[in-house]
mmCIF file of C-alpha atoms in Angstrom:
data_model
loop_
_atom_site.group_PDB
_atom_site.id
_atom_site.type_symbol
_atom_site.label_atom_id
_atom_site.label_comp_id
_atom_site.label_asym_id
_atom_site.label_seq_id
_atom_site.Cartn_x
_atom_site.Cartn_y
_atom_site.Cartn_z
ATOM 1 C CA MET A 1 12.454 58.828 92.719
ATOM 2 C CA GLU A 2 12.114 62.660 92.684
ATOM 3 C CA ASP A 3 15.353 62.285 93.894
ATOM 4 C CA GLY A 4 16.902 60.505 90.779
ATOM 5 C CA LEU A 5 15.414 62.687 88.531
ATOM 6 C CA GLU A 6 17.224 65.809 90.576
ATOM 7 C CA LEU A 7 20.365 63.985 90.259
ATOM 8 C CA ALA A 8 20.365 63.595 86.486
ATOM 9 C CA ARG A 9 18.394 66.632 85.401
ATOM 10 C CA ASN A 10 22.300 68.511 87.648
ATOM 11 C CA PHE A 11 24.456 65.683 86.439
ATOM 12 C CA PRO A 12 23.208 64.772 82.483
ATOM 13 C CA SER A 13 27.019 62.820 82.073
ATOM 14 C CA VAL A 14 25.267 60.229 85.415
ATOM 15 C CA ALA A 15 21.772 59.764 83.998
ATOM 16 C CA SER A 16 21.917 57.143 81.354
ATOM 17 C CA LEU A 17 24.460 54.379 84.144
ATOM 18 C CA THR A 18 22.535 51.519 85.084
ATOM 19 C CA ARG A 19 22.098 50.682 88.760
ATOM 20 C CA ASP A 20 24.993 48.063 89.133
ATOM 21 C CA ASP A 21 26.848 50.450 87.260
ATOM 22 C CA TRP A 22 25.989 53.496 90.720
ATOM 23 C CA GLN A 23 27.136 50.224 92.946
ATOM 24 C CA ALA A 24 30.218 50.110 90.971
ATOM 25 C CA LEU A 25 30.650 53.134 91.713
ATOM 26 C CA LEU A 26 29.480 53.208 95.404
ATOM 27 C CA ALA A 27 32.362 50.080 95.830
ATOM 28 C CA GLU A 28 34.298 50.790 99.152
ATOM 29 C CA SER A 29 37.219 50.496 97.634
ATOM 30 C CA LEU A 30 38.172 49.277 93.891
ATOM 31 C CA ASP A 31 41.019 47.224 93.302
ATOM 32 C CA PRO A 32 42.409 48.339 90.562
ATOM 33 C CA THR A 33 44.424 45.272 89.715
ATOM 34 C CA GLN A 34 41.285 43.255 89.354
ATOM 35 C CA HIS A 35 37.985 46.557 88.790
ATOM 36 C CA ALA A 36 40.655 47.825 86.000
ATOM 37 C CA ASP A 37 36.708 48.140 84.413
ATOM 38 C CA GLN A 38 35.147 50.329 87.413
ATOM 39 C CA VAL A 39 38.461 52.789 88.397
ATOM 40 C CA ARG A 40 37.647 53.590 84.271
ATOM 41 C CA LEU A 41 34.469 54.260 84.570
ATOM 42 C CA TYR A 42 34.697 56.538 88.179
ATOM 43 C CA GLU A 43 36.990 58.031 86.311
ATOM 44 C CA ALA A 44 35.492 59.130 83.624
ATOM 45 C CA VAL A 45 32.456 59.745 85.138
ATOM 46 C CA VAL A 46 33.910 62.121 87.938
ATOM 47 C CA HIS A 47 36.362 64.326 85.307
ATOM 48 C CA ASN A 48 33.454 64.624 83.419
ATOM 49 C CA LEU A 49 32.149 66.849 86.017
ATOM 50 C CA PRO A 50 32.099 70.263 85.801
ATOM 51 C CA SER A 51 32.717 71.286 88.850
ATOM 52 C CA VAL A 52 36.167 69.149 88.967
ATOM 53 C CA ARG A 53 36.369 70.039 85.282
ATOM 54 C CA ALA A 54 37.061 73.506 86.335
ATOM 55 C CA MET A 55 39.210 72.465 88.252
ATOM 56 C CA TYR A 56 41.821 71.229 86.405
ATOM 57 C CA GLU A 57 40.942 74.120 84.390
ATOM 58 C CA GLU A 58 42.364 75.780 87.772
ATOM 59 C CA HIS A 59 44.735 73.945 88.263
ATOM 60 C CA GLU A 60 46.487 73.141 85.009
ATOM 61 C CA ALA A 61 46.463 77.440 84.466
ATOM 62 C CA LEU A 62 48.445 77.308 88.659
ATOM 63 C CA LEU A 63 50.517 74.799 87.564
ATOM 64 C CA ARG A 64 52.091 77.626 84.220
ATOM 65 C CA ARG A 65 51.935 80.294 86.379
ATOM 66 C CA VAL A 66 54.308 78.013 89.059
ATOM 67 C CA GLU A 67 56.571 77.085 85.705
ATOM 68 C CA GLN A 68 56.275 80.409 84.409
ATOM 69 C CA ALA A 69 57.602 82.267 87.468
ATOM 70 C CA ALA A 70 60.320 79.002 87.910
ATOM 71 C CA ALA A 71 61.514 80.293 84.694
ATOM 72 C CA VAL A 72 61.997 83.406 85.652
ATOM 73 C CA ASN A 73 63.382 82.494 88.863
ATOM 74 C CA GLU A 74 66.144 80.157 87.049
ATOM 75 C CA ALA A 75 66.732 83.348 84.849
ATOM 76 C CA GLN A 76 67.458 85.027 88.188
ATOM 77 C CA ARG A 77 70.002 83.135 89.529
ATOM 78 C CA PRO A 78 72.966 84.395 88.265
ATOM 79 C CA ALA A 79 72.466 87.420 88.956
ATOM 80 C CA LEU A 80 71.753 86.630 92.678
ATOM 81 C CA GLU A 81 74.499 84.506 93.409
ATOM 82 C CA GLU A 82 77.112 87.130 92.614
ATOM 83 C CA LEU A 83 74.765 89.039 94.894
ATOM 84 C CA ARG A 84 75.458 86.488 97.526
ATOM 85 C CA ALA A 85 78.429 86.714 97.068
ATOM 86 C CA LYS A 86 79.335 90.267 96.623
ATOM 87 C CA THR A 87 77.568 90.519 100.032
ATOM 88 C CA ARG A 88 79.029 88.304 101.697
ATOM 89 C CA ALA A 89 82.606 90.451 101.228
ATOM 90 C CA ALA A 90 80.870 93.156 101.621
ATOM 91 C CA TYR A 91 80.168 91.796 105.454
ATOM 92 C CA ALA A 92 83.702 89.866 105.508
ATOM 93 C CA GLN A 93 85.318 93.682 105.054
ATOM 94 C CA ALA A 94 83.003 95.277 107.027
ATOM 95 C CA ARG A 95 84.068 92.963 109.303
ATOM 96 C CA MET A 96 87.160 93.124 109.795
ATOM 97 C CA LEU A 97 87.434 97.705 109.372
ATOM 98 C CA GLU A 98 84.801 96.954 112.664
ATOM 99 C CA GLN A 99 87.714 94.568 114.239
ATOM 100 C CA GLN A 100 90.045 97.166 112.831
ATOM 101 C CA TRP A 101 88.245 100.336 114.467
ATOM 102 C CA PRO A 102 89.453 100.745 117.857
ATOM 103 C CA CYS A 103 92.998 100.603 116.698
ATOM 104 C CA VAL A 104 92.370 103.173 113.724
ATOM 105 C CA GLU A 105 89.920 106.004 116.715
ATOM 106 C CA GLN A 106 92.993 104.826 119.378
ATOM 107 C CA SER A 107 95.660 106.771 116.520
ATOM 108 C CA MET A 108 93.213 109.312 115.911
ATOM 109 C CA ILE A 109 92.976 110.939 119.204
ATOM 110 C CA GLU A 110 96.468 110.129 119.458
ATOM 111 C CA ALA A 111 97.313 112.000 116.179
ATOM 112 C CA HIS A 112 95.269 114.858 117.363
ATOM 113 C CA LYS A 113 96.382 115.150 121.011
ATOM 114 C CA GLN A 114 99.373 115.469 119.351
ATOM 115 C CA ARG A 115 98.987 118.093 117.079
ATOM 116 C CA PHE A 116 96.998 120.632 119.390
ATOM 117 C CA THR A 117 99.567 120.303 122.435
ATOM 118 C CA PRO A 118 100.740 123.473 123.223
ATOM 119 C CA GLN A 119 103.485 122.505 122.791
ATOM 120 C CA ALA A 120 102.982 121.718 118.409
ATOM 121 C CA LEU A 121 101.124 124.603 118.416
ATOM 122 C CA TRP A 122 104.400 126.894 119.512
ATOM 123 C CA THR A 123 105.615 125.093 117.636
ATOM 124 C CA ARG A 124 103.692 125.656 114.075
ATOM 125 C CA LEU A 125 103.754 129.007 115.426
ATOM 126 C CA HIS A 126 107.057 130.195 115.619
ATOM 127 C CA MET A 127 107.850 128.490 112.329
ATOM 128 C CA ALA A 128 105.466 130.823 110.813
ATOM 129 C CA ALA A 129 107.032 134.004 112.599
ATOM 130 C CA SER A 130 110.398 132.696 110.536
ATOM 131 C CA ALA A 131 108.418 132.759 107.503
ATOM 132 C CA VAL A 132 107.071 135.804 107.703
ATOM 133 C CA HIS A 133 110.411 137.153 108.259
ATOM 134 C CA GLU A 134 112.868 135.565 105.441
ATOM 135 C CA THR A 135 109.712 136.596 103.339
ATOM 136 C CA SER A 136 110.081 140.700 104.497
ATOM 137 C CA GLU A 137 114.136 139.634 105.004
ATOM 138 C CA ASP A 138 114.275 138.482 100.683
ATOM 139 C CA LEU A 139 111.905 141.316 99.435
ATOM 140 C CA ALA A 140 114.887 143.756 100.985
ATOM 141 C CA ASN A 141 117.449 141.923 99.920
ATOM 142 C CA ALA A 142 115.535 142.188 96.216
ATOM 143 C CA TYR A 143 114.555 145.559 96.792
ATOM 144 C CA VAL A 144 118.406 146.264 97.820
ATOM 145 C CA GLU A 145 119.886 144.293 94.693
ATOM 146 C CA GLY A 146 117.406 146.213 92.458
ATOM 147 C CA LEU A 147 115.853 142.449 91.730
ATOM 148 C CA SER A 148 112.422 144.395 90.940
ATOM 149 C CA PRO A 149 112.956 148.018 89.458
ATOM 150 C CA THR A 150 109.455 148.038 89.330
ATOM 151 C CA MET A 151 109.206 148.858 92.365
ATOM 152 C CA ASP A 152 108.921 152.283 94.091
ATOM 153 C CA ASP A 153 110.116 153.488 97.387
ATOM 154 C CA ALA A 154 106.871 153.587 98.959
ATOM 155 C CA THR A 155 105.306 150.170 97.928
ATOM 156 C CA PHE A 156 108.325 148.612 99.056
ATOM 157 C CA LEU A 157 107.697 150.606 102.349
ATOM 158 C CA ARG A 158 104.232 149.699 102.741
ATOM 159 C CA GLN A 159 104.983 145.699 101.608
ATOM 160 C CA TYR A 160 107.606 145.481 103.769
ATOM 161 C CA ARG A 161 105.935 147.315 106.492
ATOM 162 C CA GLU A 162 102.766 144.608 106.525
ATOM 163 C CA LEU A 163 105.003 141.658 106.482
ATOM 164 C CA ARG A 164 106.822 143.024 109.309
ATOM 165 C CA VAL A 165 104.344 143.716 111.600
ATOM 166 C CA GLN A 166 102.840 140.306 111.025
ATOM 167 C CA TYR A 167 105.689 138.990 111.907
ATOM 168 C CA HIS A 168 105.836 140.811 115.286
ATOM 169 C CA ARG A 169 102.538 139.682 115.900
ATOM 170 C CA ARG A 170 103.330 136.385 115.617
ATOM 171 C CA ALA A 171 106.509 136.528 118.334
ATOM 172 C CA LEU A 172 104.846 137.710 120.532
ATOM 173 C CA ALA A 173 101.919 135.274 120.331
ATOM 174 C CA ALA A 174 104.597 132.547 120.508
ATOM 175 C CA GLU A 175 106.351 134.845 123.528
ATOM 176 C CA ARG A 176 103.055 135.014 125.082
ATOM 177 C CA MET A 177 102.582 131.252 124.760
ATOM 178 C CA ARG A 178 105.859 130.168 125.470
ATOM 179 C CA ASP A 179 106.307 132.739 128.966
ATOM 180 C CA PRO A 180 103.183 132.892 130.329
ATOM 181 C CA SER A 181 104.333 135.601 133.577
ATOM 182 C CA GLY A 182 105.362 138.139 130.585
ATOM 183 C CA GLU A 183 101.729 138.113 128.893
ATOM 184 C CA GLU A 184 100.927 141.653 130.556
ATOM 185 C CA ARG A 185 104.403 142.893 129.248
ATOM 186 C CA CYS A 186 104.007 141.479 125.432
ATOM 187 C CA ARG A 187 100.927 143.067 125.618
ATOM 188 C CA ALA A 188 101.370 146.069 126.523
ATOM 189 C CA ALA A 189 103.562 146.398 123.553
ATOM 190 C CA ALA A 190 102.033 145.278 120.661
ATOM 191 C CA VAL A 191 99.257 147.940 121.471
ATOM 192 C CA VAL A 192 101.859 150.335 119.830
ATOM 193 C CA LEU A 193 102.485 147.449 117.729
ATOM 194 C CA LEU A 194 98.885 146.644 116.662
ATOM 195 C CA ARG A 195 97.639 149.873 116.053
ATOM 196 C CA PRO A 196 95.815 150.493 113.144
ATOM 197 C CA MET A 197 98.091 151.206 110.526
ATOM 198 C CA SER A 198 96.030 154.112 109.341
ATOM 199 C CA THR A 199 96.929 156.145 112.294
ATOM 200 C CA GLN A 200 100.505 155.082 112.075
ATOM 201 C CA PRO A 201 102.835 157.180 108.992
ATOM 202 C CA LEU A 202 105.264 154.205 107.276
ATOM 203 C CA LEU A 203 107.410 157.263 107.736
ATOM 204 C CA GLN A 204 107.975 158.760 111.041
ATOM 205 C CA ARG A 205 110.205 161.758 110.919
ATOM 206 C CA THR A 206 112.274 162.620 113.984
ATOM 207 C CA ALA A 207 113.131 166.585 114.701
ATOM 208 C CA GLY A 208 117.575 166.032 114.078
ATOM 209 C CA LYS A 209 117.048 162.942 112.385
ATOM 210 C CA ARG A 210 117.618 161.194 109.046
ATOM 211 C CA ILE A 211 115.194 158.255 107.787
ATOM 212 C CA ALA A 212 116.698 155.324 107.600
ATOM 213 C CA LEU A 213 116.377 153.285 104.248
ATOM 214 C CA PRO A 214 117.524 150.428 103.133
ATOM 215 C CA VAL A 215 121.186 150.895 101.444
ATOM 216 C CA ARG A 216 120.511 149.296 97.858
ATOM 217 C CA VAL A 217 123.818 148.355 96.322
ATOM 218 C CA GLU A 218 125.139 148.728 93.364
ATOM 219 C CA PRO A 219 125.792 145.681 90.686
ATOM 220 C CA LYS A 220 128.966 146.502 89.923
ATOM 221 C CA VAL A 221 130.503 145.920 93.635
ATOM 222 C CA PHE A 222 129.361 141.923 92.881
ATOM 223 C CA PHE A 223 131.011 142.795 89.279
ATOM 224 C CA ALA A 224 134.054 143.816 91.565
ATOM 225 C CA ASN A 225 134.354 140.788 93.922
ATOM 226 C CA GLU A 226 133.865 138.102 90.697
ATOM 227 C CA ARG A 227 136.879 139.874 89.107
ATOM 228 C CA THR A 228 138.519 139.386 91.370
ATOM 229 C CA PHE A 229 138.192 135.989 92.375
ATOM 230 C CA LEU A 230 138.437 134.704 88.382
ATOM 231 C CA SER A 231 141.994 136.720 88.544
ATOM 232 C CA TRP A 232 143.091 134.294 91.381
ATOM 233 C CA LEU A 233 141.109 131.762 89.190
ATOM 234 C CA SER A 234 143.241 132.844 86.327
ATOM 235 C CA PHE A 235 147.126 132.394 88.256
ATOM 236 C CA THR A 236 146.037 129.469 90.064
ATOM 237 C CA VAL A 237 145.012 127.253 85.518
ATOM 238 C CA THR A 238 148.456 129.214 85.195
ATOM 239 C CA LEU A 239 150.121 127.635 88.075
ATOM 240 C CA SER A 240 148.840 124.212 87.740
ATOM 241 C CA ALA A 241 149.437 124.004 84.066
ATOM 242 C CA LEU A 242 153.005 125.088 84.507
ATOM 243 C CA ALA A 243 153.089 122.300 87.356
ATOM 244 C CA ALA A 244 151.268 119.684 84.869
ATOM 245 C CA GLY A 245 154.399 120.395 82.472
ATOM 246 C CA LEU A 246 156.958 119.689 85.823
ATOM 247 C CA LEU A 247 154.960 116.428 86.225
ATOM 248 C CA ASN A 248 154.737 115.038 82.567
ATOM 249 C CA PHE A 249 158.585 115.603 80.900
ATOM 250 C CA GLY A 250 160.540 116.648 84.164
ATOM 251 C CA ASP A 251 163.327 114.952 86.210
ATOM 252 C CA ARG A 252 162.980 113.660 90.069
ATOM 253 C CA VAL A 253 163.418 116.982 90.827
ATOM 254 C CA GLY A 254 160.310 118.488 88.369
ATOM 255 C CA ARG A 255 158.358 116.418 89.613
ATOM 256 C CA VAL A 256 159.023 117.703 93.749
ATOM 257 C CA SER A 257 158.452 121.699 92.294
ATOM 258 C CA ALA A 258 155.226 120.415 90.361
ATOM 259 C CA ALA A 259 153.792 118.938 94.019
ATOM 260 C CA LEU A 260 155.108 122.030 95.570
ATOM 261 C CA PHE A 261 153.260 123.846 92.861
ATOM 262 C CA SER A 262 150.457 122.323 93.159
ATOM 263 C CA LEU A 263 149.119 122.260 96.889
ATOM 264 C CA VAL A 264 149.875 126.136 95.819
ATOM 265 C CA ALA A 265 148.042 126.122 93.123
ATOM 266 C CA ILE A 266 144.926 124.011 95.137
ATOM 267 C CA ALA A 267 145.590 126.075 98.291
ATOM 268 C CA ILE A 268 144.708 129.680 95.907
ATOM 269 C CA MET A 269 142.112 127.897 94.143
ATOM 270 C CA ILE A 270 140.139 127.102 98.132
ATOM 271 C CA TYR A 271 141.314 130.640 99.822
ATOM 272 C CA ALA A 272 139.573 132.100 96.413
ATOM 273 C CA LEU A 273 135.674 130.865 96.657
ATOM 274 C CA VAL A 274 135.464 131.162 100.321
ATOM 275 C CA THR A 275 136.893 134.651 99.776
ATOM 276 C CA TYR A 276 134.653 135.018 97.215
ATOM 277 C CA HIS A 277 131.970 133.262 98.929
ATOM 278 C CA TRP A 278 132.733 135.271 101.509
ATOM 279 C CA ARG A 279 132.525 138.603 99.865
ATOM 280 C CA ALA A 280 128.615 137.955 98.755
ATOM 281 C CA GLN A 281 127.378 137.135 102.050
ATOM 282 C CA ALA A 282 128.852 140.460 103.148
ATOM 283 C CA ILE A 283 128.075 142.766 100.311
ATOM 284 C CA ARG A 284 124.112 141.122 100.215
ATOM 285 C CA ASN A 285 123.355 140.657 103.639
ATOM 286 C CA ARG A 286 125.056 145.307 103.540
ATOM 287 C CA GLY A 287 127.378 144.177 106.359
ATOM 288 C CA SER A 288 129.898 147.495 107.306
ATOM 289 C CA GLY A 289 133.817 145.272 106.453
ATOM 290 C CA PRO A 290 136.336 144.729 106.677
ATOM 291 C CA TYR A 291 136.715 143.379 103.305
ATOM 292 C CA ASP A 292 140.156 143.160 102.476
ATOM 293 C CA ASP A 293 141.675 140.527 104.196
ATOM 294 C CA ARG A 294 145.457 140.695 104.897
ATOM 295 C CA LEU A 295 146.533 137.257 106.142
ATOM 296 C CA GLY A 296 144.998 135.190 103.240
ATOM 297 C CA PRO A 297 146.963 136.942 100.708
ATOM 298 C CA THR A 298 150.668 136.805 102.326
ATOM 299 C CA ILE A 299 150.306 133.028 103.596
ATOM 300 C CA LEU A 300 149.049 132.260 100.230
ATOM 301 C CA SER A 301 153.215 134.297 98.523
ATOM 302 C CA VAL A 302 154.856 132.692 101.486
ATOM 303 C CA LEU A 303 154.002 129.339 100.112
ATOM 304 C CA LEU A 304 154.348 130.244 96.093
ATOM 305 C CA LEU A 305 158.332 131.675 97.142
ATOM 306 C CA THR A 306 158.871 128.730 99.233
ATOM 307 C CA ALA A 307 158.306 126.064 96.414
ATOM 308 C CA ILE A 308 160.602 128.252 94.291
ATOM 309 C CA ILE A 309 163.060 128.341 96.869
ATOM 310 C CA VAL A 310 162.546 124.617 97.452
ATOM 311 C CA ASN A 311 163.147 124.556 93.571
ATOM 312 C CA PHE A 312 166.458 126.692 93.105
ATOM 313 C CA VAL A 313 167.899 124.930 95.770
ATOM 314 C CA LEU A 314 167.083 121.134 94.505
ATOM 315 C CA ARG A 315 168.054 121.778 91.287
ATOM 316 C CA PHE A 316 171.514 123.724 91.953
ATOM 317 C CA SER A 317 172.371 121.280 94.214
ATOM 318 C CA GLU A 318 172.015 118.538 91.584
#
């Protein structure tokens, strides 16, 4: 009796149930089709319990949170799919690069070996020495030809000496690399060359001797060479005009003479062009000569005289 009162006090919703109702609730198994009322009674009683009601509410809250999390995850699906595709592509590229790396590494090792071999180092040093030599020659030519009017003698000598010292340093180093047996000889020759420039005067005068300086070539020398070339060219134009007139308005003898005069004009033009460039190069390099040519004009005169004689012979024989 006391247990029934405590049960009714703890669960007020079951206090009004009859004994038959309790027996129906405590049945081991109920068929929902045959005992529908007992099943509904059981569910109503159980669902009204506070602990069961709290459990259902908690379950519903969990379901709502799960649905919200599922919605968030579903919203992130496109970004995740794109990230997965990029990851797969990056992994495939990484695998491909990993397979290619041994070949690339081997080629890098070979290139490194070829670049730093003694022969390659000697070639680079030799090319650097040649470049400095050409720079110094260009500086000297510009000074001699007057292309740098603002450069005085002291400035030219200082710059020219620095370039030549740099050239000889590289040349000696290249010679030492090429001929190891001559290292002591090259070192002895470099003692004077590599001495600090402050201890050596730019102009070292020897008793009884004059200082040899580059000779400046006057512009009129180049102009004279051009005038000679233009004179030859003028004569060639006149002879070519004569040949063109005979070719266009002459008979058979005139055409033969035109061919001869044309050949002579071409020979004179080639001779004038070759001679002009040869003399210009010799003047630029300050060559000692000779600049006159006795053989070329003689041959051209003989050719021209031959063409004139052939023209007269053909004309009078006709």
